[in-house]
């Protein structure tokens, strides 16, 4: 881990969120998506096939919340 990363992890949460926002905003705005590895492509294909078959996008918020906060 670099010194910059170590220093960033010492920041309070609010400052880390602001740093993330600034870093994100500094990325060039392009319409081209980053290249995916063959494994990532295969996983996306698998998930898309599952969505096509079931039509289920995910769980309702209440279900997720109940799993996280019993």
Coordinates of N, CA, C and O in Angstrom, one line a residue:
X1 N 0.9 -1.2 0.0 CA 0.0 0.0 0.0 C 0.9 1.2 0.0 O 1.9 1.3 0.8
X2 N 0.6 2.2 -0.8 CA 1.4 3.4 -1.0 C 1.1 4.3 0.2 O 0.2 4.2 1.0
X3 N 2.1 5.3 0.4 CA 1.9 6.3 1.5 C 0.7 7.1 1.3 O 0.0 7.4 2.2
X4 N 0.3 7.4 0.0 CA -0.9 8.2 -0.2 C -2.1 7.4 0.2 O -3.0 8.0 0.8
X5 N -2.1 6.1 -0.1 CA -3.3 5.3 0.4 C -3.4 5.2 1.9 O -4.5 5.4 2.5
X6 N -2.2 5.0 2.5 CA -2.2 5.0 4.0 C -2.7 6.3 4.6 O -3.5 6.3 5.5
X7 N -2.2 7.4 4.0 CA -2.6 8.7 4.5 C -4.1 8.9 4.3 O -4.8 9.5 5.2
X8 N -4.6 8.5 3.2 CA -6.1 8.7 2.9 C -6.9 7.9 3.9 O -8.0 8.4 4.3
X9 N -6.5 6.7 4.3 CA -7.2 5.9 5.2 C -7.2 6.5 6.6 O -8.1 6.2 7.4
X10 N -6.3 7.4 6.9 CA -6.3 8.1 8.2 C -7.3 9.3 8.3 O -7.6 9.8 9.3
X11 N -7.8 9.7 7.1 CA -8.7 10.8 7.1 C -10.1 10.4 7.7 O -10.5 9.3 7.7
X12 N -10.8 11.4 8.3 CA -12.1 11.1 8.8 C -13.0 10.7 7.6 O -12.8 11.1 6.5
X13 N -14.1 10.0 7.9 CA -15.0 9.5 6.8 C -15.5 10.6 5.9 O -15.5 10.4 4.7
X14 N -15.8 11.8 6.4 CA -16.3 12.9 5.6 C -15.3 13.3 4.6 O -15.5 13.6 3.4
X15 N -14.0 13.4 5.0 CA -12.9 13.8 4.2 C -12.6 12.8 3.1 O -12.3 13.1 2.0
X16 N -12.8 11.5 3.5 CA -12.5 10.4 2.5 C -13.6 10.4 1.4 O -13.3 10.3 0.2
X17 N -14.8 10.7 1.8 CA -15.9 10.8 0.8 C -15.7 12.0 -0.1 O -15.8 11.8 -1.3
X18 N -15.2 13.1 0.4 CA -14.9 14.3 -0.4 C -13.7 13.9 -1.4 O -13.8 14.3 -2.5
X19 N -12.7 13.2 -0.9 CA -11.6 12.8 -1.7 C -12.1 11.9 -2.8 O -11.7 12.1 -4.0
X20 N -12.9 11.0 -2.5 CA -13.5 10.1 -3.5 C -14.2 10.9 -4.6 O -14.1 10.7 -5.8
X21 N -15.0 11.8 -4.1 CA -15.8 12.7 -5.1 C -14.9 13.4 -6.0 O -15.1 13.4 -7.2
X22 N -13.8 14.0 -5.4 CA -12.9 14.8 -6.3 C -12.1 13.9 -7.2 O -11.9 14.3 -8.4
X23 N -11.7 12.7 -6.8 CA -11.0 11.8 -7.7 C -11.9 11.4 -8.8 O -11.5 11.3 -10.0
X24 N -13.2 11.0 -8.5 CA -14.1 10.6 -9.5 C -14.4 11.7 -10.5 O -14.4 11.5 -11.7
X25 N -14.5 12.9 -10.0 CA -14.8 14.1 -10.9 C -13.6 14.4 -11.8 O -13.7 15.0 -12.8
X26 N -12.4 14.0 -11.4 CA -11.2 14.2 -12.1 C -11.0 13.3 -13.3 O -10.2 13.5 -14.2
X27 N -11.7 12.2 -13.3 CA -11.6 11.2 -14.4 C -12.2 11.8 -15.7 O -13.2 12.5 -15.6
X28 N -11.6 11.5 -16.8 CA -12.1 12.1 -18.0 C -13.5 11.5 -18.3 O -13.8 10.3 -18.1
X29 N -14.4 12.4 -18.8 CA -15.7 12.0 -19.2 C -15.7 11.4 -20.6 O -15.6 12.2 -21.5
X30 N -15.8 10.1 -20.7 CA -15.8 9.5 -22.1 C -17.0 8.6 -22.2 O -17.6 8.1 -21.2
X31 N -17.5 8.4 -23.4 CA -18.6 7.4 -23.6 C -18.1 6.0 -23.7 O -18.9 5.1 -23.8
X32 N -16.8 5.8 -23.7 CA -16.2 4.5 -23.9 C -16.1 3.8 -22.5 O -15.4 4.4 -21.6
X33 N -16.7 2.7 -22.3 CA -16.5 1.9 -21.1 C -15.1 1.3 -21.0 O -14.5 1.0 -22.0
X34 N -14.6 1.1 -19.8 CA -13.3 0.5 -19.7 C -13.4 -1.0 -20.1 O -14.4 -1.6 -20.1
X35 N -12.2 -1.5 -20.6 CA -12.2 -2.9 -21.0 C -12.4 -3.8 -19.9 O -12.0 -3.6 -18.8
X36 N -13.1 -4.9 -20.2 CA -13.4 -5.9 -19.2 C -12.5 -7.1 -19.5 O -12.2 -7.4 -20.7
X37 N -12.2 -7.8 -18.4 CA -11.5 -9.1 -18.6 C -12.4 -10.1 -19.2 O -13.7 -10.0 -19.1
X38 N -11.9 -11.2 -19.7 CA -12.8 -12.3 -20.2 C -13.7 -12.8 -19.1 O -14.8 -13.2 -19.3
X39 N -13.1 -12.9 -17.9 CA -13.9 -13.4 -16.7 C -15.1 -12.4 -16.4 O -16.2 -12.9 -16.1
X40 N -14.8 -11.1 -16.5 CA -15.9 -10.2 -16.2 C -16.9 -10.2 -17.3 O -18.1 -10.1 -17.0
X41 N -16.5 -10.4 -18.6 CA -17.5 -10.5 -19.7 C -18.3 -11.7 -19.5 O -19.6 -11.7 -19.6
X42 N -17.7 -12.8 -19.1 CA -18.5 -14.1 -18.9 C -19.5 -13.9 -17.7 O -20.6 -14.4 -17.8
X43 N -19.1 -13.2 -16.7 CA -20.0 -13.0 -15.5 C -21.2 -12.1 -15.9 O -22.3 -12.4 -15.6
X44 N -20.9 -11.1 -16.7 CA -22.0 -10.2 -17.1 C -22.9 -11.0 -18.0 O -24.2 -10.8 -17.9
X45 N -22.4 -11.8 -18.9 CA -23.2 -12.6 -19.8 C -24.1 -13.6 -19.0 O -25.3 -13.7 -19.2
X46 N -23.5 -14.2 -17.9 CA -24.3 -15.1 -17.1 C -25.4 -14.4 -16.4 O -26.5 -14.8 -16.3
X47 N -25.1 -13.2 -15.8 CA -26.1 -12.4 -15.1 C -27.2 -12.0 -16.1 O -28.4 -12.0 -15.7
X48 N -26.9 -11.5 -17.3 CA -27.9 -11.1 -18.2 C -28.8 -12.3 -18.6 O -30.0 -12.1 -18.8
X49 N -28.2 -13.5 -18.8 CA -29.0 -14.6 -19.1 C -30.0 -14.9 -18.0 O -31.2 -15.2 -18.2
X50 N -29.5 -14.8 -16.8 CA -30.4 -15.1 -15.6 C -31.5 -14.0 -15.5 O -32.6 -14.4 -15.2
X51 N -31.2 -12.8 -15.8 CA -32.2 -11.7 -15.8 C -33.2 -12.0 -16.9 O -34.4 -11.8 -16.7
X52 N -32.8 -12.4 -18.1 CA -33.7 -12.7 -19.2 C -34.6 -13.8 -18.9 O -35.8 -13.8 -19.2
X53 N -34.1 -14.8 -18.1 CA -34.9 -16.0 -17.8 C -35.9 -15.7 -16.7 O -37.0 -16.2 -16.7
X54 N -35.5 -14.9 -15.6 CA -36.3 -14.7 -14.5 C -37.0 -13.4 -14.5 O -38.1 -13.3 -13.9
X55 N -36.4 -12.4 -15.1 CA -37.0 -11.1 -15.1 C -36.8 -10.4 -13.7 O -37.3 -9.3 -13.5
X56 N -36.1 -11.1 -12.8 CA -35.9 -10.5 -11.4 C -34.7 -9.7 -11.4 O -33.6 -10.1 -11.8
X57 N -34.8 -8.4 -11.0 CA -33.6 -7.5 -11.0 C -32.9 -7.6 -9.6 O -31.7 -7.5 -9.5
X58 N -33.7 -7.8 -8.6 CA -33.1 -7.9 -7.2 C -34.2 -8.0 -6.2 O -35.3 -8.2 -6.5
X59 N -33.7 -7.9 -4.9 CA -34.7 -8.0 -3.8 C -35.3 -6.6 -3.5 O -34.7 -5.6 -3.8
X60 N -36.5 -6.6 -3.0 CA -37.1 -5.4 -2.5 C -36.3 -4.8 -1.3 O -35.6 -5.6 -0.6
X61 N -36.3 -3.5 -1.1 CA -35.6 -2.9 -0.1 C -36.0 -3.5 1.3 O -35.1 -3.7 2.1
X62 N -37.2 -3.7 1.5 CA -37.6 -4.3 2.8 C -37.0 -5.6 3.1 O -36.5 -5.9 4.2
X63 N -36.8 -6.5 2.1 CA -36.2 -7.7 2.2 C -34.7 -7.6 2.6 O -34.2 -8.2 3.5
X64 N -34.0 -6.7 1.9 CA -32.6 -6.5 2.1 C -32.4 -5.9 3.5 O -31.6 -6.3 4.3
X65 N -33.2 -4.9 3.9 CA -33.1 -4.3 5.2 C -33.3 -5.3 6.3 O -32.6 -5.3 7.3
X66 N -34.3 -6.2 6.1 CA -34.6 -7.2 7.1 C -33.4 -8.2 7.3 O -33.2 -8.7 8.4
X67 N -32.7 -8.4 6.2 CA -31.6 -9.3 6.2 C -30.4 -8.6 7.0 O -29.7 -9.3 7.7
X68 N -30.3 -7.3 6.8 CA -29.2 -6.6 7.4 C -29.4 -6.2 8.8 O -28.5 -6.1 9.6
X69 N -30.7 -5.9 9.1 CA -31.1 -5.4 10.4 C -32.2 -6.3 10.9 O -33.4 -6.0 10.7
X70 N -31.8 -7.4 11.6 CA -32.8 -8.4 12.0 C -33.7 -7.8 13.1 O -33.4 -6.9 13.8

